[in-house]
Coordinates of C-alpha atoms in Angstrom, one line a residue:
Chain A
X20 CA 134.8 -11.0 -27.7
X21 CA 134.5 -8.0 -29.9
X22 CA 131.5 -9.5 -31.7
X23 CA 129.7 -9.2 -28.4
X24 CA 130.3 -5.5 -28.9
X25 CA 127.8 -5.2 -31.6
X26 CA 125.4 -7.6 -29.9
X27 CA 125.6 -6.1 -26.5
X28 CA 123.5 -3.0 -27.2
X29 CA 120.7 -4.4 -25.1
X30 CA 122.9 -5.2 -22.1
X31 CA 122.4 -2.7 -19.3
X32 CA 125.8 -1.8 -17.9
X33 CA 125.9 -1.5 -14.2
X34 CA 125.7 2.2 -13.3
X35 CA 128.9 2.8 -11.3
X36 CA 128.4 6.3 -9.9
X37 CA 130.8 7.9 -12.4
X38 CA 133.1 10.4 -10.7
X39 CA 133.0 14.0 -11.9
X40 CA 136.7 14.6 -12.3
X41 CA 136.5 15.0 -16.0
X42 CA 140.1 16.2 -16.4
X43 CA 141.3 12.7 -15.4
X44 CA 139.1 11.3 -18.2
X45 CA 140.8 13.6 -20.7
X46 CA 144.2 12.6 -19.5
X47 CA 143.3 9.0 -20.0
X48 CA 141.8 9.7 -23.4
X49 CA 144.5 11.9 -24.8
X50 CA 146.9 9.3 -26.1
X51 CA 144.2 7.3 -27.7
X52 CA 142.5 10.3 -29.2
X53 CA 145.8 11.6 -30.5
X54 CA 146.4 8.2 -32.1
X55 CA 142.9 8.2 -33.7
X56 CA 143.5 11.8 -35.0
X57 CA 146.8 10.9 -36.5
X58 CA 145.9 7.5 -38.0
X59 CA 142.2 7.6 -38.6
X60 CA 141.0 11.2 -39.1
X61 CA 143.9 12.6 -41.0
X62 CA 144.0 9.6 -43.4
X63 CA 140.3 10.4 -44.2
X64 CA 141.2 13.9 -45.0
X65 CA 144.2 12.6 -47.0
X66 CA 141.9 10.3 -48.9
X67 CA 139.5 13.2 -49.8
X68 CA 142.4 15.4 -50.8
X69 CA 143.9 12.7 -52.9
X70 CA 140.6 12.0 -54.6
X71 CA 140.7 15.5 -56.0
X72 CA 144.2 15.5 -57.3
X73 CA 145.2 16.0 -60.9
X74 CA 148.2 14.5 -62.8
X75 CA 151.3 16.6 -62.9
X76 CA 151.8 18.1 -66.4
X77 CA 154.4 16.1 -68.2
X78 CA 155.0 14.1 -65.1
X79 CA 155.7 10.4 -64.6
X80 CA 153.0 7.8 -63.9
X81 CA 152.0 8.2 -60.2
X82 CA 152.8 11.9 -59.9
X83 CA 149.9 14.0 -58.9
X84 CA 149.4 17.6 -57.6
X85 CA 146.7 19.0 -55.3
X86 CA 143.8 20.3 -57.3
X87 CA 140.0 20.4 -57.0
X88 CA 139.3 17.9 -59.7
X89 CA 135.8 16.9 -58.8
X90 CA 135.5 15.2 -62.2
X91 CA 137.5 12.3 -60.8
X92 CA 134.3 11.2 -59.1
X93 CA 132.3 11.3 -62.3
X94 CA 135.1 9.4 -64.1
X95 CA 135.3 6.5 -61.7
X96 CA 131.5 6.2 -61.5
X97 CA 131.2 6.1 -65.3
X98 CA 134.0 3.6 -65.5
X99 CA 133.4 1.4 -62.5
X100 CA 129.7 1.5 -61.7
X101 CA 129.3 -2.3 -62.5
X102 CA 132.0 -3.0 -59.8
X103 CA 130.1 -1.0 -57.2
X104 CA 126.9 -2.8 -58.2
X105 CA 128.6 -6.2 -57.9
X106 CA 130.2 -5.3 -54.6
X107 CA 126.8 -4.4 -53.0
X108 CA 125.0 -7.2 -54.8
X109 CA 127.5 -9.9 -53.7
X110 CA 127.7 -8.5 -50.2
X111 CA 123.9 -8.5 -49.9
X112 CA 123.6 -12.0 -51.2
X113 CA 126.4 -13.2 -48.9
X114 CA 124.7 -11.5 -45.9
X115 CA 121.5 -13.2 -46.7
X116 CA 123.0 -16.7 -47.0
X117 CA 125.1 -16.2 -44.0
X118 CA 122.0 -15.3 -42.0
X119 CA 120.2 -18.4 -43.3
X120 CA 123.0 -20.6 -42.2
X121 CA 123.8 -18.7 -39.0
X122 CA 120.4 -18.2 -37.4
X123 CA 119.6 -21.9 -36.8
X124 CA 123.2 -22.6 -35.8
X125 CA 123.1 -19.7 -33.3
X126 CA 119.7 -20.8 -32.1
X127 CA 120.9 -24.3 -31.5
X128 CA 124.0 -23.2 -29.6
X129 CA 122.3 -20.4 -27.6
X130 CA 118.9 -22.0 -26.7
X131 CA 118.8 -25.7 -27.4
X132 CA 122.3 -26.5 -26.1
X133 CA 121.8 -24.6 -22.8
X134 CA 121.1 -27.9 -21.1
X135 CA 124.6 -29.1 -22.0
X136 CA 127.2 -26.4 -21.2
X137 CA 130.1 -28.5 -22.4
X138 CA 128.4 -29.0 -25.8
X139 CA 127.7 -25.3 -26.0
X140 CA 131.3 -24.4 -25.2
X141 CA 132.6 -26.9 -27.8
X142 CA 130.3 -25.6 -30.5
X143 CA 131.2 -22.0 -29.8
X144 CA 134.8 -22.9 -30.1
X145 CA 134.2 -24.5 -33.4
X146 CA 132.4 -21.4 -34.7
X147 CA 135.4 -19.2 -33.9
X148 CA 137.8 -21.9 -35.0
X149 CA 138.1 -20.5 -38.6
X150 CA 139.6 -17.3 -37.0
X151 CA 142.6 -19.3 -35.9
X152 CA 143.6 -20.2 -39.4
X153 CA 144.6 -17.8 -42.1
X154 CA 141.7 -16.2 -43.9
X155 CA 143.7 -16.5 -47.2
X156 CA 144.4 -20.2 -46.8
X157 CA 140.8 -21.0 -46.0
X158 CA 139.7 -19.2 -49.2
X159 CA 142.4 -21.0 -51.2
X160 CA 141.2 -24.3 -49.8
X161 CA 137.7 -23.6 -51.2
X162 CA 139.3 -22.7 -54.5
X163 CA 141.1 -26.1 -54.6
X164 CA 138.0 -28.0 -53.6
X165 CA 136.0 -26.3 -56.3
X166 CA 138.6 -26.4 -59.0
X167 CA 137.7 -28.2 -62.3
X168 CA 139.0 -31.7 -61.8
X169 CA 137.7 -32.3 -58.3
X170 CA 135.0 -34.9 -57.6
X171 CA 132.6 -32.1 -56.6
X172 CA 132.8 -30.5 -60.0
X173 CA 132.9 -33.8 -61.9
X174 CA 129.8 -34.9 -59.9
X175 CA 127.9 -31.8 -60.7
X176 CA 128.7 -32.3 -64.4
X177 CA 127.6 -35.9 -64.3
X178 CA 124.3 -34.8 -62.8
X179 CA 124.1 -32.2 -65.5
X180 CA 123.7 -29.4 -62.9
X181 CA 126.8 -27.9 -64.4
X182 CA 127.3 -27.9 -68.2
X183 CA 130.3 -30.0 -69.5
X184 CA 132.4 -26.8 -70.1
X185 CA 131.3 -25.2 -66.8
X186 CA 133.4 -24.0 -63.9
X187 CA 132.7 -23.3 -60.3
X188 CA 135.7 -21.0 -59.6
X189 CA 135.8 -17.6 -61.2
X190 CA 132.0 -17.3 -61.1
X191 CA 129.7 -15.1 -59.2
X192 CA 128.6 -18.2 -57.4
X193 CA 132.1 -19.0 -56.0
X194 CA 132.6 -15.4 -55.0
X195 CA 129.3 -15.2 -53.1
X196 CA 130.1 -18.7 -51.7
X197 CA 133.5 -17.5 -50.4
X198 CA 132.1 -14.3 -48.9
X199 CA 129.3 -16.3 -47.2
X200 CA 131.7 -18.8 -45.8
X201 CA 134.2 -16.2 -44.5
X202 CA 131.6 -14.1 -42.7
X203 CA 129.4 -16.8 -41.1
X204 CA 131.2 -16.5 -37.7
X205 CA 130.6 -12.7 -37.8
X206 CA 126.9 -13.4 -38.2
X207 CA 126.6 -16.4 -35.8
X208 CA 128.3 -14.8 -32.8
X209 CA 126.2 -11.7 -32.3
X210 CA 123.0 -13.6 -32.9
X211 CA 124.2 -16.2 -30.4
X212 CA 124.8 -13.4 -27.9
X213 CA 121.2 -12.2 -28.1
X214 CA 119.7 -15.7 -28.2
X215 CA 121.8 -16.9 -25.3
X216 CA 120.1 -14.2 -23.1
X217 CA 116.6 -15.1 -24.4
X218 CA 114.4 -15.9 -21.5
X219 CA 112.8 -19.2 -22.4
X220 CA 109.8 -18.4 -20.2
X221 CA 108.6 -16.1 -23.0
X222 CA 108.5 -19.2 -25.2
X223 CA 106.6 -21.1 -22.6
X224 CA 104.2 -18.2 -22.2
X225 CA 103.7 -18.3 -26.0
X226 CA 102.8 -22.0 -26.0
X227 CA 100.6 -21.5 -22.9
X228 CA 98.7 -19.0 -24.9
X229 CA 98.1 -21.6 -27.5
X230 CA 100.5 -20.2 -30.1
X231 CA 102.0 -22.8 -32.4
X232 CA 105.8 -23.1 -32.2
X233 CA 106.0 -21.3 -35.5
X234 CA 103.9 -18.4 -34.2
X235 CA 105.9 -18.2 -31.0
X236 CA 109.1 -18.0 -33.2
X237 CA 107.7 -15.2 -35.4
X238 CA 106.1 -13.2 -32.7
X239 CA 108.5 -13.7 -29.8
X240 CA 111.9 -15.2 -30.6
X241 CA 112.6 -13.4 -33.8
X242 CA 111.7 -9.9 -32.6
X243 CA 113.8 -10.4 -29.4
X244 CA 116.8 -11.4 -31.5
X245 CA 116.7 -8.4 -33.8
X246 CA 119.7 -6.6 -32.1
X247 CA 121.8 -9.7 -32.9
X248 CA 120.6 -9.8 -36.4
X249 CA 121.3 -6.1 -36.9
X250 CA 124.9 -6.4 -35.6
X251 CA 125.5 -9.6 -37.5
X252 CA 124.3 -8.2 -40.8
X253 CA 126.4 -5.1 -40.3
X254 CA 129.5 -7.1 -39.4
X255 CA 129.0 -9.2 -42.6
X256 CA 127.7 -6.6 -45.1
X257 CA 130.3 -3.8 -44.4
X258 CA 133.5 -5.9 -44.7
X259 CA 132.0 -8.1 -47.5
X260 CA 131.3 -5.1 -49.7
X261 CA 134.9 -3.9 -49.4
X262 CA 136.5 -7.3 -49.7
X263 CA 138.8 -8.0 -52.6
X264 CA 140.3 -11.4 -51.7
X265 CA 137.3 -13.6 -52.6
X266 CA 136.7 -11.8 -55.9
X267 CA 140.4 -11.7 -56.8
X268 CA 141.4 -13.8 -59.8
X269 CA 144.0 -15.8 -57.8
X270 CA 141.3 -16.8 -55.3
X271 CA 137.6 -17.4 -56.1
X272 CA 136.9 -14.8 -58.7
X273 CA 137.8 -13.8 -62.3
X274 CA 137.9 -10.6 -64.3
X275 CA 134.1 -10.8 -64.7
X276 CA 133.5 -10.9 -61.0
X277 CA 135.7 -8.0 -59.9
X278 CA 134.2 -6.0 -57.0
X279 CA 135.0 -2.4 -56.2
X280 CA 137.7 -3.5 -53.7
X281 CA 139.6 -5.2 -56.6
X282 CA 139.6 -2.0 -58.7
X283 CA 140.6 0.2 -55.7
X284 CA 143.5 -2.2 -55.1
X285 CA 144.5 -2.3 -58.7
X286 CA 144.3 1.5 -59.1
X287 CA 146.2 2.2 -56.0
X288 CA 148.9 -0.4 -56.1
X289 CA 149.4 -1.3 -59.7
X290 CA 148.2 1.5 -61.9
X291 CA 149.3 4.1 -59.3
X292 CA 146.2 6.0 -60.1
X293 CA 145.8 7.3 -56.6
X294 CA 143.1 9.9 -57.2
X295 CA 140.8 7.2 -58.8
X296 CA 141.4 4.8 -56.0
X297 CA 140.8 7.5 -53.4
X298 CA 137.6 8.7 -55.1
X299 CA 136.3 5.1 -55.2
X300 CA 137.1 4.6 -51.5
X301 CA 135.3 7.8 -50.6
X302 CA 132.2 6.8 -52.6
X303 CA 132.3 3.3 -51.1
X304 CA 132.5 4.8 -47.6
X305 CA 129.7 7.3 -48.3
X306 CA 127.4 4.6 -49.7
X307 CA 128.1 2.3 -46.7
X308 CA 127.4 5.1 -44.2
X309 CA 124.1 5.8 -46.1
X310 CA 123.0 2.2 -46.2
X311 CA 124.0 1.5 -42.6
X312 CA 122.4 4.7 -41.4
X313 CA 119.1 3.9 -43.1
X314 CA 119.2 0.3 -41.9
X315 CA 120.1 1.1 -38.3
X316 CA 117.4 3.8 -38.2
X317 CA 114.8 1.4 -39.6
X318 CA 115.7 -1.5 -37.3
X319 CA 115.7 0.9 -34.3
X320 CA 119.0 0.0 -32.5
X321 CA 120.7 3.3 -32.6
X322 CA 123.3 2.9 -29.8
X323 CA 125.6 0.3 -31.2
X324 CA 128.5 1.1 -29.0
Chain B
X17 CA 110.3 -26.4 -22.1
X18 CA 108.8 -26.1 -25.5
X19 CA 110.8 -24.2 -28.0
X20 CA 110.4 -23.6 -31.7
X21 CA 111.8 -26.6 -33.5
X22 CA 111.6 -27.6 -37.1
X23 CA 111.0 -31.2 -36.2
X24 CA 113.0 -32.8 -33.5
X25 CA 116.1 -33.6 -35.5
X26 CA 116.2 -31.0 -38.2
X27 CA 117.8 -28.3 -36.0
X28 CA 120.7 -30.3 -34.5
X29 CA 121.4 -31.8 -37.9
X30 CA 121.4 -28.4 -39.5
X31 CA 123.7 -27.0 -36.8
X32 CA 126.2 -29.9 -37.1
X33 CA 126.2 -29.5 -40.9
X34 CA 126.9 -25.8 -40.6
X35 CA 129.8 -26.5 -38.3
X36 CA 131.2 -29.2 -40.6
X37 CA 130.9 -26.6 -43.4
X38 CA 132.9 -24.1 -41.4
X39 CA 135.6 -26.7 -40.7
X40 CA 136.1 -28.1 -44.2
X41 CA 138.9 -25.6 -45.3
X42 CA 140.6 -26.1 -41.9
X43 CA 140.7 -29.9 -42.5
X44 CA 141.9 -29.3 -46.0
X45 CA 144.8 -27.0 -44.8
X46 CA 145.8 -29.6 -42.2
X47 CA 145.7 -32.5 -44.6
X48 CA 147.7 -30.7 -47.2
X49 CA 150.4 -29.8 -44.6
X50 CA 151.4 -33.5 -45.0
X51 CA 151.5 -33.4 -48.7
X52 CA 154.8 -34.5 -50.3
X53 CA 154.7 -31.9 -52.9
X54 CA 157.9 -30.0 -53.7
X55 CA 156.9 -26.5 -54.6
X56 CA 153.3 -25.8 -55.3
X57 CA 150.9 -27.6 -53.1
X58 CA 147.8 -28.0 -55.2
X59 CA 147.5 -31.7 -56.0
X60 CA 147.9 -34.5 -53.5
X61 CA 151.2 -36.3 -54.1
X62 CA 151.7 -38.4 -51.1
X63 CA 151.9 -38.4 -47.3
X64 CA 155.0 -37.1 -45.5
X65 CA 156.1 -35.6 -42.2
X66 CA 159.0 -33.7 -43.9
X67 CA 157.1 -30.4 -44.1
X68 CA 156.5 -30.5 -40.4
X69 CA 160.1 -31.4 -39.6
X70 CA 161.7 -28.9 -42.0
X71 CA 159.3 -26.1 -41.7
X72 CA 161.9 -23.5 -42.3
X73 CA 163.6 -25.2 -45.2
X74 CA 162.2 -22.3 -47.3
X75 CA 163.3 -19.4 -45.0
X76 CA 160.9 -17.0 -46.6
X77 CA 157.9 -18.7 -45.0
X78 CA 159.4 -18.5 -41.5
X79 CA 160.6 -15.0 -42.0
X80 CA 157.1 -13.9 -42.9
X81 CA 155.8 -15.7 -39.9
X82 CA 158.3 -14.0 -37.7
X83 CA 157.4 -10.6 -39.1
X84 CA 153.7 -11.2 -38.4
X85 CA 154.5 -12.1 -34.8
X86 CA 156.7 -9.0 -34.3
X87 CA 154.0 -6.7 -35.9
X88 CA 151.3 -8.4 -33.8
X89 CA 153.1 -8.0 -30.6
X90 CA 154.1 -4.4 -31.0
X91 CA 150.7 -3.4 -32.4
X92 CA 148.9 -5.2 -29.6
X93 CA 151.0 -3.5 -26.9
X94 CA 150.2 0.0 -28.4
X95 CA 146.5 -0.8 -28.9
X96 CA 146.0 -2.5 -25.5
X97 CA 147.7 0.3 -23.6
X98 CA 145.8 3.1 -25.4
X99 CA 142.6 1.2 -25.5
X100 CA 142.5 0.3 -21.8
X101 CA 143.0 3.9 -20.8
X102 CA 140.2 5.0 -23.1
X103 CA 137.9 2.3 -21.8
X104 CA 138.5 3.4 -18.2
X105 CA 137.8 7.0 -19.1
X106 CA 134.6 6.1 -20.9
X107 CA 133.2 3.9 -18.2
X108 CA 134.4 5.7 -15.0
X109 CA 134.0 9.4 -15.8
X110 CA 131.3 11.7 -16.9
X111 CA 132.5 14.3 -19.3
X112 CA 131.1 16.2 -22.2
X113 CA 131.7 14.8 -25.7
X114 CA 131.5 11.3 -24.2
X115 CA 129.1 10.2 -27.0
X116 CA 131.4 11.8 -29.6
X117 CA 134.3 9.9 -28.4
X118 CA 132.3 6.7 -28.5
X119 CA 131.3 7.5 -32.1
X120 CA 134.9 8.1 -33.0
X121 CA 135.8 4.7 -31.6
X122 CA 132.9 3.0 -33.4
X123 CA 133.8 4.5 -36.8
X124 CA 137.0 2.4 -37.5
X125 CA 135.0 -0.7 -36.9
X126 CA 132.3 0.4 -39.3
X127 CA 134.7 1.4 -42.0
X128 CA 135.6 -1.3 -44.6
X129 CA 139.2 -2.4 -44.2
X130 CA 139.9 -1.3 -47.8
X131 CA 139.0 2.3 -47.0
X132 CA 141.1 2.3 -43.9
X133 CA 144.0 0.8 -45.8
X134 CA 143.7 3.2 -48.8
X135 CA 143.3 6.1 -46.4
X136 CA 146.5 5.3 -44.4
X137 CA 148.4 4.6 -47.7
X138 CA 147.2 8.0 -49.0
X139 CA 148.3 9.6 -45.8
X140 CA 151.8 8.0 -45.8
X141 CA 152.2 8.9 -49.4
X142 CA 151.3 12.6 -49.0
X143 CA 153.4 12.9 -45.9
X144 CA 156.3 11.2 -47.7
X145 CA 156.6 8.4 -45.1
X146 CA 158.2 5.3 -46.7
X147 CA 156.0 2.2 -46.2
X148 CA 157.5 -0.6 -44.1
X149 CA 157.4 -2.2 -40.7
X150 CA 156.5 1.1 -39.0
X151 CA 153.5 1.8 -41.2
X152 CA 152.2 -1.7 -40.9
X153 CA 152.4 -1.5 -37.1
X154 CA 150.8 1.9 -37.0
X155 CA 147.9 0.7 -39.2
X156 CA 147.4 -2.5 -37.2
X157 CA 147.4 -0.7 -33.8
X158 CA 144.7 1.6 -35.3
X159 CA 142.2 -1.1 -36.2
X160 CA 142.9 -3.1 -33.0
X161 CA 142.3 0.0 -30.8
X162 CA 138.5 0.1 -31.1
X163 CA 138.2 -3.7 -30.4
X164 CA 140.4 -3.3 -27.3
X165 CA 138.2 -0.5 -26.0
X166 CA 135.0 -2.5 -26.6
X167 CA 136.4 -5.6 -24.9
X168 CA 137.8 -3.9 -21.8
X169 CA 134.7 -1.7 -21.5
X170 CA 132.5 -4.8 -21.4
X171 CA 134.7 -6.2 -18.6
X172 CA 134.5 -3.0 -16.6
X173 CA 130.7 -2.8 -16.9
X174 CA 130.4 -6.3 -15.5
X175 CA 132.5 -5.5 -12.4
X176 CA 130.7 -5.2 -9.1
X177 CA 131.2 -1.6 -7.8
X178 CA 130.7 -2.9 -4.3
X179 CA 134.2 -4.4 -4.4
X180 CA 135.8 -1.0 -4.9
X181 CA 133.5 0.6 -2.4
X182 CA 134.7 -2.0 0.1
X183 CA 138.3 -1.0 -0.7
X184 CA 137.5 2.7 0.0
X185 CA 135.6 1.9 3.1
X186 CA 138.8 0.2 4.4
X187 CA 140.6 3.5 3.8
X188 CA 142.4 2.4 0.6
X189 CA 143.7 5.4 -1.3
X190 CA 142.5 5.8 -4.9
X191 CA 145.8 4.4 -6.2
X192 CA 145.6 1.4 -3.8
X193 CA 142.1 0.7 -4.8
X194 CA 143.0 0.8 -8.4
X195 CA 146.1 -1.3 -8.3
X196 CA 145.0 -3.8 -5.6
X197 CA 141.3 -4.2 -6.7
X198 CA 140.3 -2.7 -10.0
X199 CA 143.3 -3.7 -12.0
X200 CA 143.4 -7.4 -11.0
X201 CA 139.7 -7.6 -11.7
X202 CA 140.2 -6.0 -15.1
X203 CA 143.2 -8.1 -16.1
X204 CA 141.2 -11.0 -17.7
X205 CA 139.5 -8.4 -19.9
X206 CA 142.8 -6.8 -20.8
X207 CA 144.3 -10.2 -21.6
X208 CA 141.3 -11.1 -23.7
X209 CA 141.6 -7.8 -25.6
X210 CA 145.3 -8.3 -26.2
X211 CA 144.7 -11.8 -27.5
X212 CA 141.9 -10.6 -29.8
X213 CA 144.1 -7.7 -31.0
X214 CA 147.0 -10.0 -31.7
X215 CA 144.7 -12.4 -33.6
X216 CA 143.3 -9.5 -35.7
X217 CA 146.7 -8.2 -36.5
X218 CA 148.2 -11.7 -37.3
X219 CA 145.5 -12.5 -39.9
X220 CA 145.1 -9.0 -41.4
X221 CA 145.7 -8.9 -45.1
X222 CA 143.7 -6.0 -46.7
X223 CA 145.1 -3.1 -44.6
X224 CA 148.6 -4.6 -44.6
X225 CA 148.5 -5.0 -48.4
X226 CA 148.2 -1.2 -48.7
X227 CA 150.9 -0.3 -46.2
X228 CA 153.5 -3.0 -46.3
X229 CA 156.0 -1.6 -48.8
X230 CA 158.6 -4.4 -49.2
X231 CA 157.9 -6.1 -45.9
X232 CA 156.3 -9.5 -46.1
X233 CA 153.9 -10.7 -43.3
X234 CA 152.5 -14.2 -43.3
X235 CA 149.2 -13.3 -45.1
X236 CA 151.2 -11.2 -47.6
X237 CA 153.4 -14.2 -48.2
X238 CA 150.3 -16.5 -48.9
X239 CA 148.8 -13.9 -51.2
X240 CA 152.0 -13.6 -53.2
X241 CA 152.3 -17.4 -53.4
X242 CA 148.6 -17.9 -54.1
X243 CA 148.9 -17.8 -57.9
X244 CA 151.5 -20.5 -58.2
X245 CA 150.4 -22.6 -55.2
X246 CA 151.3 -22.0 -51.6
X247 CA 154.1 -24.3 -50.4
X248 CA 153.1 -27.0 -47.9
X249 CA 155.3 -25.3 -45.2
X250 CA 152.7 -22.4 -45.1
X251 CA 150.0 -25.0 -44.3
X252 CA 152.2 -26.4 -41.6
X253 CA 152.6 -23.0 -39.9
X254 CA 148.9 -22.2 -40.2
X255 CA 147.9 -25.6 -38.8
X256 CA 150.4 -25.3 -36.0
X257 CA 149.0 -21.8 -35.1
X258 CA 145.5 -23.2 -35.3
X259 CA 146.2 -26.2 -33.0
X260 CA 148.0 -23.9 -30.5
X261 CA 145.1 -21.4 -30.5
X262 CA 142.5 -24.2 -30.0
X263 CA 144.5 -25.7 -27.1
X264 CA 144.7 -22.2 -25.5
X265 CA 140.9 -21.7 -25.9
X266 CA 140.1 -25.1 -24.4
X267 CA 142.5 -24.6 -21.5
X268 CA 140.9 -21.2 -20.9
X269 CA 137.4 -22.6 -20.9
X270 CA 138.4 -25.6 -18.7
X271 CA 140.1 -23.3 -16.1
X272 CA 137.2 -20.9 -16.2
X273 CA 134.6 -23.6 -15.6
X274 CA 136.8 -25.0 -12.8
X275 CA 137.0 -21.6 -11.2
X276 CA 133.2 -21.2 -11.5
X277 CA 132.6 -24.6 -9.9
X278 CA 135.0 -23.7 -7.1
X279 CA 133.2 -20.4 -6.5
X280 CA 129.8 -22.1 -6.6
X281 CA 131.1 -24.5 -3.9
X282 CA 132.3 -21.6 -1.7
X283 CA 129.0 -19.7 -2.2

């Protein structure tokens, strides 16, 4: 699976005496590289150029001309900084909760369930099961389950956990809940991949050396599973910070929970304010590269691919 | 074996609860595919098989489903073909700029979908290309490409080079060795990559939303219907796809373990 991609940084590929004929390599690479140049690199350049455009004088809505209007960036930051803050805040919270839920799950499947391969396979299938049903329908299902007249909300009100006029949907809680739910498999699978390779003799050695199970976990298991945690947090944090489904008003969010993804979507597709949408996309990408770069450097797994 | 455990029962109970949590919305979708509601499918009205029998009574659901299949198949063919060649080049040849190519392939996976979507839309806009089926397919093949390379690369790295050496020792030409040994061994990896690519394309919403124009894929259909309530037929299609995928995964796992057992007996 692709999730193994992020988790497999510790795997030592078999060295296969690579042949020297590098021209063959370039022939094999050429179509793919051309595709990436056409549909990945040029769109980035387009995005940057668009972010600097200015409206055409006396033009219709949605008409822009090439300019070097760097103020676009200042404008979107001034106008939308709360959305950026919310995007990173919600994504961070969702990454944390997904880790809390995923680590024990991945540990159970990868280490405890080793004795029962059938159980292990079944549980792994259940972890990837959500991928086989539409992302949007799953999110809508949570919206229905958390809507005002459901037993869940009524119960919370009866227990006075939720005030009588309170809601679950449309709150920061439901958005973070939805993000957490949607990204649990992305967190579980890479952690499972590293834990599945964990040599349990290390754990035995720990207990032979009179370490308590807790000490063994902190000193042995956890450090050995860092590559999985790093890839899992990246696979969760990056898409979560750009997501706009969960925070959208027709799903789990409301106008007060809009993330930067929602305003990029609205500016691009409804307000036809392409420069603003492009400027926000560039900022989002820049911040993510910065955060990911710092995080990856700190956690010390540099070769992710 | 002593392993870290938070009490004997806490860990398994926690794991089971986490799995139940993951499956709740799936159960909900499945149950509501039997709801006897007429248009919006929000409140439970009553049990019926009608939605399953007349899935295409509302043609727009089935048209959207068909579009998603078409997009998925074409994008998968493009991504799998280009990606397999790239994976071969990256694993089998030494050349300068190898790490740059790897980085270039990693970047689309590390870019939030909304940035990819907006970038492609900006590109199509400035190039004056009208959005439609073609732009959706181009976009989907792009984000599937990196995943294909990673999946096929993993398969190549796990191959035993001795098998190819044996082929060469038996005077096989490069082409013969490739087509009679390497390719058949790679095939499971290529099929896995294609399935993954199709699944990614089929469920993609964010990138599609920026590049679909007037074309409606299945996720776009659900998004548009979300505000007024998705008709039960959409739940039927999603549930049917889910059941089919689960059956395929289970069949795959069973045949794999059967093959492993057979190999173990031979060895």
